[in-house]
Structure formats: C-alpha cells, structure tokens
Amino acid sequence: GEDVEQSLFLSVREGDSSVINCTYTDSSSTYLYWYKQEPGAGLQLLTYIFSNMDMKQDQRLTVLLNKKDKHLSLRIADTQTGDSAIYFCAEIYRNRDDKIIFGKGTRLHILP
Amino acid sequence: DAMVIQNPRYQVTQFGKPVTLSCSQTLNHNVMYWYQQKSSQAPKLLFHYYDKDFNNEADTPDNFQSRRPNTSFCFLDIRSPGLGDAAMYLCATSRDRKTGISYNEQFFGPGTRLTVL
C-alpha cells in the first residue's frame, strides 16, 4: 500500500476553513511536511512539524499531529481563492536514507 | 533571487528518441533530486546527487540516467523514451541530506512536462 495517503479532492467555500487530512506509515519520521503546488509551478514547502509536537500554528495555517494514529492534518482558516492548489503531505522515511515520501496530493477547490 | 530553474518547461520527443532535461540552481545546495510526477500521482524520486555522489532508487529504470557536472547543474537523460515516460519531471535541491538536525526543506523547480509522441 501507499506510504502516505490523502484524499484527492476537497471543495470549500471562500471564507470557510479547509481541513486536509493525511495518514502516514513510518513511526520513526522526524519531520512531516505540507507542500503546496500551484498550477504550472513546482512544489513549495508550506509548513512542517517536528514529530515531538502535537500542533503548530503559523498565521492561517494549523498543523495537527496524532502520532498514535499516524495522522496529520492541515487546517487553513479563512480560505481564500489564492489557496486553490494541490497540497502534498510528506514524511521523512528514516529506513530509506532520509528520503521524503509524498502523498498523491489533495486538490483544494474554492467555491465562491 | 536564488532559485531552481528547469529548461525547457515543455518538451516533446518521439518514441525512442533520446531526450535531456536540465536543471540549474543558484542556491549552492549540496543535494539535487529528480522526481517523476504523473497526473494525480505523488512525485516519485528517481535519483539524487549528494555533491558528486550519485544515489539511484532501486526501482528507477535503466532508461533514466543523470549527470551532475558541477554544483549548479544536473541533467536527466532518458535514453529511449516510451509512452509511459510522459510525465512532469521535477528537479529539487536541499542543503543537506542528513536531517537529524535540519528539517531538510527541498526547493523545487517549476518542472518540465515531457510529451512522448
């Protein structure tokens, strides 16, 4: 099965909160990441969380980590049209020489 | 601005005709990566260079080769492209492979979309 799993699509109304969920498999991951990919562009690191943290907040972004369930989420408050993108969850896979493993990405669609 | 540049942005090649994609960086990073990304798929790591040290992924086909003549440039050579090799190819860099201390942010280029006719 996939190492990192996330749903492929999410639609949210402008101004509402978006919550993108992810599950991962490597319990020894030290860092977990959220990357953002806008149309025609490469991936850009949006935020990351260290594995000994439960939560990290950065302006409109909140990352929650549940290590027991290997579950990671990204909450975007007050979602704007500029947030429309594909969001990739990723983990460091320590058994593979610190390789970063990406999920398939969640396409966030903003409704007017 | 320091950045990762990929040329060309779009590349069309014929079945079986060798093609080279290029990547350059002004970040002076040690590590350079090549990923293949197909539609609705996760980026798949093909190989990476740590300085001049080449690291191939076990499941990367022999059809894919890479060269890194200096710190700034890295090339992806596809010797005999097949229809299944049509994809977006992403180059990325990071400062250090070992992430025990750093969070190993990877900086991505915009990608080259390869079409195989």
Coordinates of N, CA and C in Angstrom, one line a residue:
Chain A
G1 N 0.8 -1.2 0.0 CA 0.0 0.0 0.0 C 0.8 1.2 0.0
E2 N 0.2 2.4 -0.2 CA 0.9 3.7 -0.2 C 1.5 4.0 1.2
D3 N 2.6 4.7 1.2 CA 3.2 5.0 2.5 C 2.5 6.2 3.1
V4 N 2.1 7.1 2.2 CA 1.4 8.4 2.7 C 0.0 8.4 1.9
E5 N -1.0 8.6 2.6 CA -2.3 8.6 2.0 C -3.1 9.9 2.3
Q6 N -3.8 10.4 1.3 CA -4.6 11.6 1.5 C -5.7 11.5 0.4
S7 N -6.8 12.2 0.7 CA -7.9 12.2 -0.2 C -7.5 13.1 -1.4
L8 N -8.1 12.9 -2.5 CA -7.6 13.6 -3.8 C -8.3 14.9 -4.0
F9 N -9.5 15.1 -3.4 CA -10.2 16.4 -3.7 C -10.8 16.9 -2.5
L10 N -10.9 18.3 -2.4 CA -11.6 18.9 -1.3 C -12.2 20.2 -1.9
S11 N -13.5 20.5 -1.7 CA -14.1 21.7 -2.1 C -14.6 22.5 -0.8
V12 N -14.2 23.8 -0.8 CA -14.5 24.6 0.4 C -15.0 25.9 -0.1
R13 N -16.0 26.5 0.6 CA -16.4 27.9 0.2 C -15.4 28.9 0.7
E14 N -15.3 29.9 -0.1 CA -14.4 31.0 0.3 C -14.8 31.6 1.7
G15 N -13.8 31.7 2.5 CA -14.1 32.2 3.9 C -14.2 31.1 4.9
D16 N -14.5 29.9 4.5 CA -14.6 28.8 5.4 C -13.2 28.3 5.7
S17 N -13.2 27.3 6.7 CA -11.9 26.6 7.0 C -11.8 25.4 6.1
S18 N -10.6 25.1 5.7 CA -10.3 23.9 4.9 C -9.5 23.0 5.8
V19 N -9.8 21.7 5.8 CA -9.1 20.7 6.6 C -8.7 19.6 5.7
I20 N -7.4 19.4 5.5 CA -6.8 18.4 4.6 C -6.2 17.3 5.5
N21 N -6.5 16.1 5.4 CA -6.1 15.0 6.2 C -5.1 14.1 5.5
C22 N -4.3 13.5 6.3 CA -3.2 12.6 5.7 C -2.9 11.5 6.8
T23 N -2.6 10.3 6.3 CA -2.1 9.3 7.2 C -0.7 8.8 6.6
Y24 N 0.2 8.5 7.5 CA 1.5 8.0 7.1 C 1.8 6.7 7.8
T25 N 3.0 6.1 7.4 CA 3.2 4.8 8.0 C 4.5 4.7 8.8
D26 N 5.5 5.6 8.6 CA 6.7 5.4 9.3 C 6.7 6.1 10.6
S27 N 6.6 5.4 11.7 CA 6.5 6.0 13.0 C 7.8 6.6 13.4
S28 N 8.9 6.4 12.7 CA 10.2 7.0 13.1 C 10.4 8.3 12.4
S29 N 9.5 8.7 11.6 CA 9.6 10.0 10.9 C 9.9 11.1 11.8
T30 N 10.9 11.9 11.6 CA 11.2 13.0 12.5 C 10.5 14.3 12.1
Y31 N 10.3 14.5 10.8 CA 9.6 15.6 10.3 C 8.4 15.2 9.4
L32 N 7.4 16.0 9.4 CA 6.3 15.8 8.5 C 6.0 17.1 7.9
Y33 N 5.6 17.1 6.6 CA 5.6 18.3 5.8 C 4.2 18.5 5.1
W34 N 4.0 19.7 4.8 CA 2.9 20.0 3.8 C 3.5 20.9 2.8
Y35 N 3.5 20.4 1.5 CA 3.9 21.2 0.4 C 2.7 21.6 -0.4
K36 N 2.8 22.8 -1.1 CA 1.8 23.3 -1.9 C 2.3 23.4 -3.4
Q37 N 1.4 23.0 -4.3 CA 1.8 23.1 -5.7 C 0.7 23.9 -6.4
E38 N 1.0 25.1 -6.9 CA 0.1 25.9 -7.7 C 0.2 25.5 -9.1
P39 N -0.8 25.8 -9.9 CA -0.8 25.3 -11.4 C 0.5 25.8 -12.1
G40 N 1.1 24.9 -12.8 CA 2.3 25.2 -13.6 C 3.5 25.5 -12.8
A41 N 3.5 25.2 -11.5 CA 4.7 25.5 -10.6 C 5.1 24.2 -9.9
G42 N 6.3 24.3 -9.4 CA 6.9 23.2 -8.6 C 6.3 23.2 -7.2
L43 N 6.7 22.3 -6.4 CA 6.2 22.2 -5.0 C 6.9 23.2 -4.1
Q44 N 6.2 23.8 -3.2 CA 6.8 24.7 -2.3 C 6.4 24.3 -0.9
L45 N 7.5 24.3 0.0 CA 7.2 23.9 1.4 C 6.3 25.0 2.0
L46 N 5.2 24.5 2.5 CA 4.2 25.4 3.2 C 4.5 25.5 4.7
T47 N 4.6 24.3 5.3 CA 4.9 24.2 6.7 C 5.4 22.8 7.0
Y48 N 5.9 22.7 8.2 CA 6.4 21.4 8.6 C 6.2 21.3 10.1
I49 N 6.2 20.1 10.7 CA 6.0 19.9 12.1 C 7.0 18.8 12.5
F50 N 7.7 19.0 13.6 CA 8.6 18.1 14.2 C 7.8 17.0 14.9
S51 N 8.3 15.8 14.9 CA 7.5 14.7 15.4 C 7.2 14.7 16.9
N52 N 7.9 15.5 17.7 CA 7.6 15.6 19.1 C 6.6 16.7 19.4
M53 N 6.0 17.3 18.4 CA 5.0 18.3 18.6 C 3.6 17.7 18.3
D54 N 2.6 18.3 18.9 CA 1.2 17.9 18.6 C 0.5 18.9 17.7
M55 N 1.0 20.1 17.7 CA 0.3 21.2 17.0 C 1.4 22.3 16.6
K56 N 1.1 22.9 15.5 CA 1.9 24.0 15.1 C 1.0 25.0 14.4
Q57 N 1.1 26.3 14.8 CA 0.3 27.3 14.2 C 1.1 28.3 13.5
D58 N 0.8 28.7 12.3 CA 1.5 29.7 11.6 C 0.5 30.6 10.8
Q59 N 0.1 31.7 11.4 CA -0.9 32.6 10.8 C -2.2 31.8 10.5
R60 N -2.6 31.6 9.2 CA -3.8 31.0 9.0 C -3.7 29.4 9.0
L61 N -2.5 28.9 9.1 CA -2.3 27.5 9.0 C -2.1 26.9 10.4
T62 N -2.8 25.7 10.6 CA -2.6 25.0 11.8 C -2.4 23.5 11.4
V63 N -1.3 23.0 11.9 CA -1.0 21.6 11.7 C -1.2 20.8 12.9
L64 N -1.9 19.7 12.8 CA -2.2 18.8 14.0 C -1.5 17.5 13.7
L65 N -0.9 16.9 14.7 CA -0.2 15.6 14.5 C -0.7 14.7 15.6
N66 N -1.2 13.5 15.2 CA -1.5 12.5 16.1 C -0.6 11.3 15.9
K67 N 0.4 11.2 16.7 CA 1.4 10.2 16.4 C 0.9 8.7 16.6
K68 N 0.0 8.6 17.6 CA -0.5 7.3 17.9 C -1.3 6.7 16.6
D69 N -2.0 7.6 16.0 CA -2.8 7.1 14.8 C -2.1 7.4 13.5
K70 N -0.9 8.0 13.6 CA -0.1 8.4 12.4 C -1.0 9.2 11.5
H71 N -1.6 10.3 12.0 CA -2.5 11.1 11.3 C -2.0 12.5 11.4
L72 N -2.0 13.2 10.3 CA -1.6 14.6 10.1 C -2.7 15.4 9.5
S73 N -2.9 16.6 9.9 CA -3.9 17.4 9.2 C -3.4 18.8 9.1
L74 N -3.9 19.5 8.0 CA -3.6 20.9 7.8 C -4.9 21.6 7.7
R75 N -5.0 22.6 8.6 CA -6.2 23.5 8.6 C -5.8 24.8 8.1
I76 N -6.6 25.3 7.1 CA -6.4 26.7 6.5 C -7.6 27.5 6.9
A77 N -7.4 28.5 7.8 CA -8.5 29.3 8.2 C -8.8 30.4 7.2
D78 N -10.1 30.8 7.1 CA -10.5 31.8 6.2 C -9.9 31.6 4.8
T79 N -10.3 30.5 4.2 CA -9.8 30.1 2.9 C -10.0 31.1 1.8
Q80 N -9.0 31.4 1.1 CA -9.0 32.4 0.0 C -8.9 31.8 -1.4
T81 N -9.2 32.5 -2.4 CA -9.1 31.9 -3.8 C -7.6 31.6 -4.1
G82 N -6.7 32.4 -3.5 CA -5.3 32.1 -3.7 C -4.8 30.8 -3.0
D83 N -5.7 30.2 -2.2 CA -5.3 28.9 -1.6 C -5.6 27.7 -2.5
S84 N -6.2 28.0 -3.6 CA -6.5 26.9 -4.6 C -5.2 26.4 -5.1
A85 N -5.0 25.1 -4.9 CA -3.7 24.4 -5.2 C -3.9 23.0 -4.9
I86 N -2.8 22.2 -5.1 CA -2.7 20.8 -4.7 C -1.8 20.8 -3.5
Y87 N -2.2 20.2 -2.4 CA -1.5 20.1 -1.2 C -0.9 18.7 -0.9
F88 N 0.4 18.6 -0.8 CA 1.0 17.3 -0.6 C 1.5 17.1 0.8
C89 N 1.0 16.0 1.4 CA 1.6 15.6 2.7 C 2.8 14.8 2.4
A90 N 3.8 14.9 3.3 CA 5.1 14.2 3.1 C 5.7 13.8 4.4
E91 N 6.5 12.7 4.4 CA 7.2 12.4 5.6 C 8.6 12.0 5.2
I92 N 9.5 12.1 6.2 CA 10.8 11.6 6.1 C 10.8 10.1 6.4
Y93 N 11.3 9.3 5.5 CA 11.2 7.8 5.7 C 12.6 7.4 6.1
R94 N 12.8 7.3 7.5 CA 14.1 7.1 8.0 C 14.7 5.8 7.5
N95 N 13.9 4.8 7.2 CA 14.5 3.5 6.8 C 15.0 3.5 5.3
R96 N 14.7 4.7 4.7 CA 15.2 4.8 3.3 C 16.1 6.0 3.1
D97 N 17.1 6.0 4.0 CA 18.1 7.0 4.0 C 17.5 8.5 3.9
D98 N 16.6 8.8 4.8 CA 16.0 10.1 4.9 C 15.3 10.6 3.6
K99 N 14.8 9.6 2.8 CA 14.1 10.0 1.6 C 12.7 10.6 2.0
I100 N 12.3 11.6 1.3 CA 11.0 12.2 1.6 C 10.0 11.5 0.7
I101 N 8.9 11.0 1.4 CA 7.8 10.3 0.7 C 6.6 11.2 0.6
F102 N 6.1 11.4 -0.6 CA 5.0 12.3 -0.8 C 3.7 11.5 -0.9
G103 N 2.6 12.0 -0.5 CA 1.3 11.5 -0.8 C 0.9 12.0 -2.2
K104 N -0.3 11.6 -2.7 CA -0.7 11.9 -4.0 C -1.2 13.3 -4.2
G105 N -1.4 14.0 -3.1 CA -1.9 15.3 -3.2 C -3.4 15.5 -3.1
T106 N -3.8 16.5 -2.4 CA -5.2 16.9 -2.3 C -5.5 18.2 -3.1
R107 N -6.3 18.1 -4.1 CA -6.6 19.3 -4.8 C -7.7 20.1 -4.1
L108 N -7.4 21.3 -3.7 CA -8.3 22.2 -3.0 C -9.0 23.1 -3.9
H109 N -10.3 23.0 -4.0 CA -11.1 23.8 -4.9 C -11.9 24.8 -4.1
I110 N -11.8 26.1 -4.4 CA -12.5 27.1 -3.6 C -13.8 27.5 -4.4
L111 N -14.9 27.4 -3.7 CA -16.2 27.8 -4.2 C -16.5 29.2 -3.8
P112 N -17.1 30.0 -4.7 CA -17.4 31.4 -4.4 C -18.5 31.6 -3.4
Chain B
D1 N 17.2 36.6 -7.4 CA 16.7 35.7 -6.4 C 17.3 34.3 -6.6
A2 N 17.7 33.7 -5.5 CA 18.1 32.3 -5.5 C 17.0 31.4 -5.9
M3 N 17.3 30.4 -6.8 CA 16.2 29.7 -7.3 C 16.6 28.4 -8.0
V4 N 15.6 27.6 -8.3 CA 15.9 26.3 -9.1 C 15.2 26.5 -10.5
I5 N 16.0 26.4 -11.5 CA 15.5 26.7 -12.9 C 15.5 25.4 -13.7
Q6 N 14.4 25.1 -14.4 CA 14.3 24.0 -15.3 C 14.1 24.4 -16.7
N7 N 14.8 23.8 -17.6 CA 14.6 24.1 -19.0 C 14.6 22.8 -19.8
P8 N 13.8 22.7 -20.8 CA 12.7 23.6 -21.1 C 11.5 23.4 -20.2
R9 N 10.5 24.2 -20.2 CA 9.3 23.9 -19.4 C 8.4 22.8 -20.1
Y10 N 8.5 22.8 -21.4 CA 7.7 21.8 -22.1 C 8.7 21.2 -23.1
Q11 N 8.6 19.8 -23.2 CA 9.5 19.1 -24.1 C 8.7 18.0 -24.8
V12 N 8.8 18.0 -26.1 CA 8.1 17.0 -26.9 C 9.2 16.2 -27.6
T13 N 9.1 14.9 -27.5 CA 10.0 14.0 -28.1 C 9.3 12.8 -28.8
Q14 N 10.0 12.1 -29.6 CA 9.4 11.0 -30.3 C 9.8 9.7 -29.5
F15 N 8.9 8.7 -29.7 CA 9.1 7.4 -29.1 C 10.5 6.9 -29.4
G16 N 11.3 6.6 -28.4 CA 12.7 6.1 -28.7 C 13.8 7.1 -28.9
K17 N 13.4 8.4 -29.1 CA 14.4 9.4 -29.3 C 15.0 10.0 -28.0
P18 N 16.3 9.9 -27.8 CA 16.9 10.4 -26.6 C 16.5 11.8 -26.3
V19 N 16.3 12.1 -25.0 CA 16.0 13.5 -24.6 C 16.7 13.8 -23.3
T20 N 17.1 15.1 -23.2 CA 17.8 15.5 -22.0 C 17.0 16.7 -21.4
L21 N 16.8 16.6 -20.1 CA 16.2 17.7 -19.4 C 17.2 18.3 -18.5
S22 N 17.2 19.7 -18.3 CA 18.2 20.3 -17.5 C 17.6 21.0 -16.3
C23 N 18.5 21.1 -15.3 CA 18.1 21.8 -14.0 C 19.4 22.6 -13.6
S24 N 19.2 23.8 -13.1 CA 20.2 24.6 -12.5 C 19.7 25.2 -11.3
Q25 N 20.7 25.5 -10.4 CA 20.3 26.1 -9.1 C 21.3 27.2 -8.7
T26 N 20.8 28.2 -8.1 CA 21.7 29.3 -7.6 C 21.8 29.3 -6.1
L27 N 21.3 28.2 -5.5 CA 21.2 28.1 -4.0 C 22.5 27.5 -3.4
N28 N 23.4 27.0 -4.3 CA 24.6 26.4 -3.8 C 24.3 25.2 -2.9
H29 N 23.3 24.4 -3.1 CA 22.9 23.3 -2.3 C 23.7 22.1 -2.7
N30 N 23.9 21.2 -1.6 CA 24.7 20.0 -1.9 C 23.9 19.0 -2.7
V31 N 22.6 18.9 -2.4 CA 21.8 17.8 -2.9 C 20.9 18.2 -4.0
M32 N 20.9 17.4 -5.1 CA 19.9 17.7 -6.2 C 19.2 16.4 -6.4
Y33 N 17.9 16.6 -6.7 CA 17.0 15.4 -6.8 C 16.2 15.5 -8.2
W34 N 15.9 14.4 -8.7 CA 15.0 14.3 -9.9 C 13.8 13.4 -9.5
Y35 N 12.6 14.0 -9.7 CA 11.3 13.3 -9.5 C 10.6 13.2 -10.8
Q36 N 9.8 12.1 -10.9 CA 8.8 12.0 -11.9 C 7.5 12.1 -11.3
Q37 N 6.6 12.9 -11.9 CA 5.3 13.1 -11.4 C 4.2 12.9 -12.5
K38 N 3.4 11.9 -12.3 CA 2.4 11.6 -13.3 C 1.1 12.2 -12.7
S39 N 0.1 12.4 -13.6 CA -1.2 13.0 -13.2 C -1.8 12.3 -12.0
S40 N -2.2 13.1 -11.0 CA -2.8 12.6 -9.8 C -2.0 11.6 -9.0
Q41 N -0.7 11.7 -9.2 CA 0.2 10.8 -8.5 C 1.2 11.6 -7.6
A42 N 1.8 10.9 -6.7 CA 2.8 11.6 -5.9 C 4.1 11.7 -6.7
P43 N 4.9 12.7 -6.4 CA 6.2 12.8 -7.0 C 7.0 11.5 -6.6
K44 N 7.6 10.9 -7.6 CA 8.4 9.7 -7.4 C 9.8 10.0 -7.6
L45 N 10.6 9.7 -6.6 CA 12.0 10.0 -6.6 C 12.7 9.0 -7.6
L46 N 13.5 9.6 -8.5 CA 14.2 8.7 -9.5 C 15.6 8.5 -9.0
F47 N 16.3 9.6 -8.6 CA 17.7 9.5 -8.1 C 18.0 10.9 -7.5
H48 N 19.1 10.9 -6.7 CA 19.6 12.2 -6.2 C 21.1 12.2 -6.2
Y49 N 21.7 13.3 -6.2 CA 23.1 13.5 -6.0 C 23.4 14.2 -4.7
Y50 N 24.3 13.6 -3.9 CA 24.8 14.4 -2.8 C 26.2 14.8 -3.1
D51 N 26.4 16.0 -3.5 CA 27.6 16.5 -4.1 C 27.8 15.7 -5.4
K52 N 28.9 15.0 -5.5 CA 29.1 14.2 -6.7 C 28.7 12.7 -6.6
D53 N 28.2 12.4 -5.4 CA 27.8 11.0 -5.1 C 26.4 10.7 -5.6
F54 N 26.3 9.8 -6.6 CA 25.0 9.5 -7.2 C 24.3 8.4 -6.5
N55 N 23.0 8.6 -6.2 CA 22.2 7.7 -5.5 C 21.0 7.3 -6.3
N56 N 20.9 6.1 -6.8 CA 19.8 5.7 -7.7 C 18.8 5.0 -6.8
E57 N 17.5 5.2 -7.1 CA 16.5 4.5 -6.5 C 16.4 3.1 -7.1
A58 N 16.1 2.1 -6.3 CA 16.1 0.7 -6.7 C 15.2 0.4 -7.9
D59 N 14.1 1.1 -7.9 CA 13.1 0.9 -9.0 C 13.1 1.8 -10.1
T60 N 14.2 2.6 -10.2 CA 14.3 3.5 -11.4 C 14.8 2.8 -12.6
P61 N 14.1 2.8 -13.7 CA 14.5 2.0 -14.9 C 15.9 2.5 -15.4
D62 N 16.6 1.6 -16.0 CA 17.9 1.9 -16.6 C 17.9 2.9 -17.7
N63 N 16.7 3.1 -18.2 CA 16.4 4.1 -19.3 C 16.7 5.5 -18.8
F64 N 16.7 5.7 -17.5 CA 16.9 7.0 -16.9 C 18.3 7.1 -16.4
Q65 N 19.0 8.2 -16.8 CA 20.4 8.4 -16.3 C 20.5 9.9 -15.9
S66 N 21.5 10.2 -15.2 CA 21.7 11.6 -14.7 C 23.2 11.9 -14.7
R67 N 23.4 13.2 -14.9 CA 24.8 13.8 -14.8 C 24.7 15.0 -14.0
R68 N 25.8 15.2 -13.2 CA 25.9 16.5 -12.5 C 27.4 17.0 -12.7
P69 N 27.6 17.8 -13.7 CA 29.0 18.2 -14.0 C 29.5 19.2 -13.0
N70 N 28.7 19.9 -12.3 CA 29.2 20.8 -11.2 C 28.0 21.0 -10.2
T71 N 28.3 21.8 -9.2 CA 27.3 22.1 -8.2 C 26.0 22.6 -8.7
S72 N 26.1 23.4 -9.7 CA 24.9 24.2 -10.1 C 24.0 23.4 -11.1
F73 N 24.5 22.5 -11.9 CA 23.8 21.9 -12.9 C 23.5 20.4 -12.7
C74 N 22.4 19.9 -13.1 CA 22.1 18.5 -13.1 C 21.2 18.2 -14.3
F75 N 21.5 17.1 -15.0 CA 20.7 16.7 -16.2 C 20.1 15.4 -16.0
L76 N 18.9 15.2 -16.6 CA 18.2 14.0 -16.6 C 18.2 13.5 -18.1
D77 N 18.8 12.4 -18.4 CA 18.8 11.8 -19.7 C 17.9 10.6 -19.8
I78 N 17.0 10.6 -20.7 CA 16.1 9.5 -21.0 C 16.5 8.9 -22.3
R79 N 17.1 7.7 -22.3 CA 17.8 7.2 -23.4 C 16.9 6.8 -24.5
S80 N 15.8 6.2 -24.2 CA 14.8 5.7 -25.2 C 13.4 5.9 -24.6
P81 N 12.9 7.1 -24.7 CA 11.6 7.4 -24.1 C 10.5 6.5 -24.6
G82 N 9.7 6.0 -23.7 CA 8.5 5.3 -24.1 C 7.2 6.1 -23.8
L83 N 6.1 5.7 -24.2 CA 4.8 6.4 -24.0 C 4.6 6.5 -22.5
G84 N 5.0 5.6 -21.7 CA 4.8 5.6 -20.3 C 5.7 6.5 -19.5
D85 N 6.7 7.1 -20.2 CA 7.6 8.1 -19.6 C 7.1 9.5 -19.7
A86 N 5.9 9.7 -20.4 CA 5.3 11.0 -20.4 C 4.9 11.4 -19.0
A87 N 5.4 12.6 -18.6 CA 5.1 13.0 -17.2 C 5.7 14.4 -17.0
M88 N 5.5 14.9 -15.8 CA 6.2 16.1 -15.3 C 7.4 15.6 -14.6
Y89 N 8.5 16.3 -14.9 CA 9.8 15.9 -14.2 C 10.2 17.1 -13.4
L90 N 10.4 16.9 -12.1 CA 10.7 17.9 -11.2 C 12.1 17.8 -10.6
C91 N 12.8 18.9 -10.6 CA 14.1 18.9 -10.0 C 14.0 19.6 -8.7
A92 N 14.7 19.2 -7.7 CA 14.7 19.8 -6.4 C 16.1 19.8 -5.8
T93 N 16.3 20.7 -4.9 CA 17.6 20.8 -4.2 C 17.3 20.9 -2.7
S94 N 18.3 20.5 -1.9 CA 18.3 20.7 -0.5 C 19.7 20.9 0.0
R95 N 19.8 21.5 1.2 CA 21.1 21.9 1.7 C 21.9 20.7 2.1
D96 N 21.2 19.7 2.8 CA 22.0 18.6 3.3 C 21.0 17.4 3.4
R97 N 21.5 16.2 3.1 CA 20.7 15.0 3.0 C 20.3 14.6 4.4
K98 N 21.3 14.7 5.4 CA 21.1 14.2 6.7 C 20.1 15.1 7.5
T99 N 19.1 14.7 8.0 CA 18.0 15.5 8.5 C 17.9 15.4 10.0
G100 N 18.9 14.9 10.6 CA 18.8 14.7 12.1 C 18.6 16.0 12.8
I101 N 19.2 17.1 12.2 CA 19.0 18.4 12.8 C 18.1 19.3 12.0
S102 N 18.4 19.4 10.7 CA 17.6 20.3 9.9 C 16.3 19.6 9.4
Y103 N 15.4 20.4 9.0 CA 14.1 19.8 8.5 C 14.1 19.5 7.0
N104 N 15.3 19.6 6.4 CA 15.5 19.1 5.0 C 14.5 19.7 4.1
E105 N 14.3 21.0 4.0 CA 13.4 21.5 3.1 C 14.0 21.3 1.7
Q106 N 13.1 20.9 0.8 CA 13.5 20.7 -0.6 C 12.9 21.9 -1.4
F107 N 13.7 22.5 -2.3 CA 13.3 23.6 -3.1 C 13.1 23.1 -4.5
F108 N 11.9 23.2 -5.0 CA 11.6 22.7 -6.3 C 11.6 23.7 -7.4
G109 N 12.0 23.2 -8.6 CA 11.9 24.0 -9.8 C 10.4 23.8 -10.3
P110 N 10.1 24.6 -11.4 CA 8.7 24.5 -11.9 C 8.4 23.3 -12.7
G111 N 9.4 22.5 -13.0 CA 9.1 21.2 -13.7 C 9.2 21.4 -15.2
T112 N 9.5 20.2 -15.9 CA 9.4 20.1 -17.3 C 8.4 19.1 -17.7
R113 N 7.4 19.5 -18.5 CA 6.4 18.5 -18.9 C 6.8 17.8 -20.1
L114 N 7.0 16.5 -20.1 CA 7.5 15.7 -21.2 C 6.3 15.0 -21.9
T115 N 6.2 15.2 -23.2 CA 5.3 14.5 -24.0 C 6.0 13.6 -25.0
V116 N 5.6 12.4 -25.1 CA 6.2 11.4 -26.0 C 5.2 11.0 -27.1
L117 N 5.6 11.3 -28.3 CA 4.7 11.0 -29.5 C 5.0 9.6 -30.1

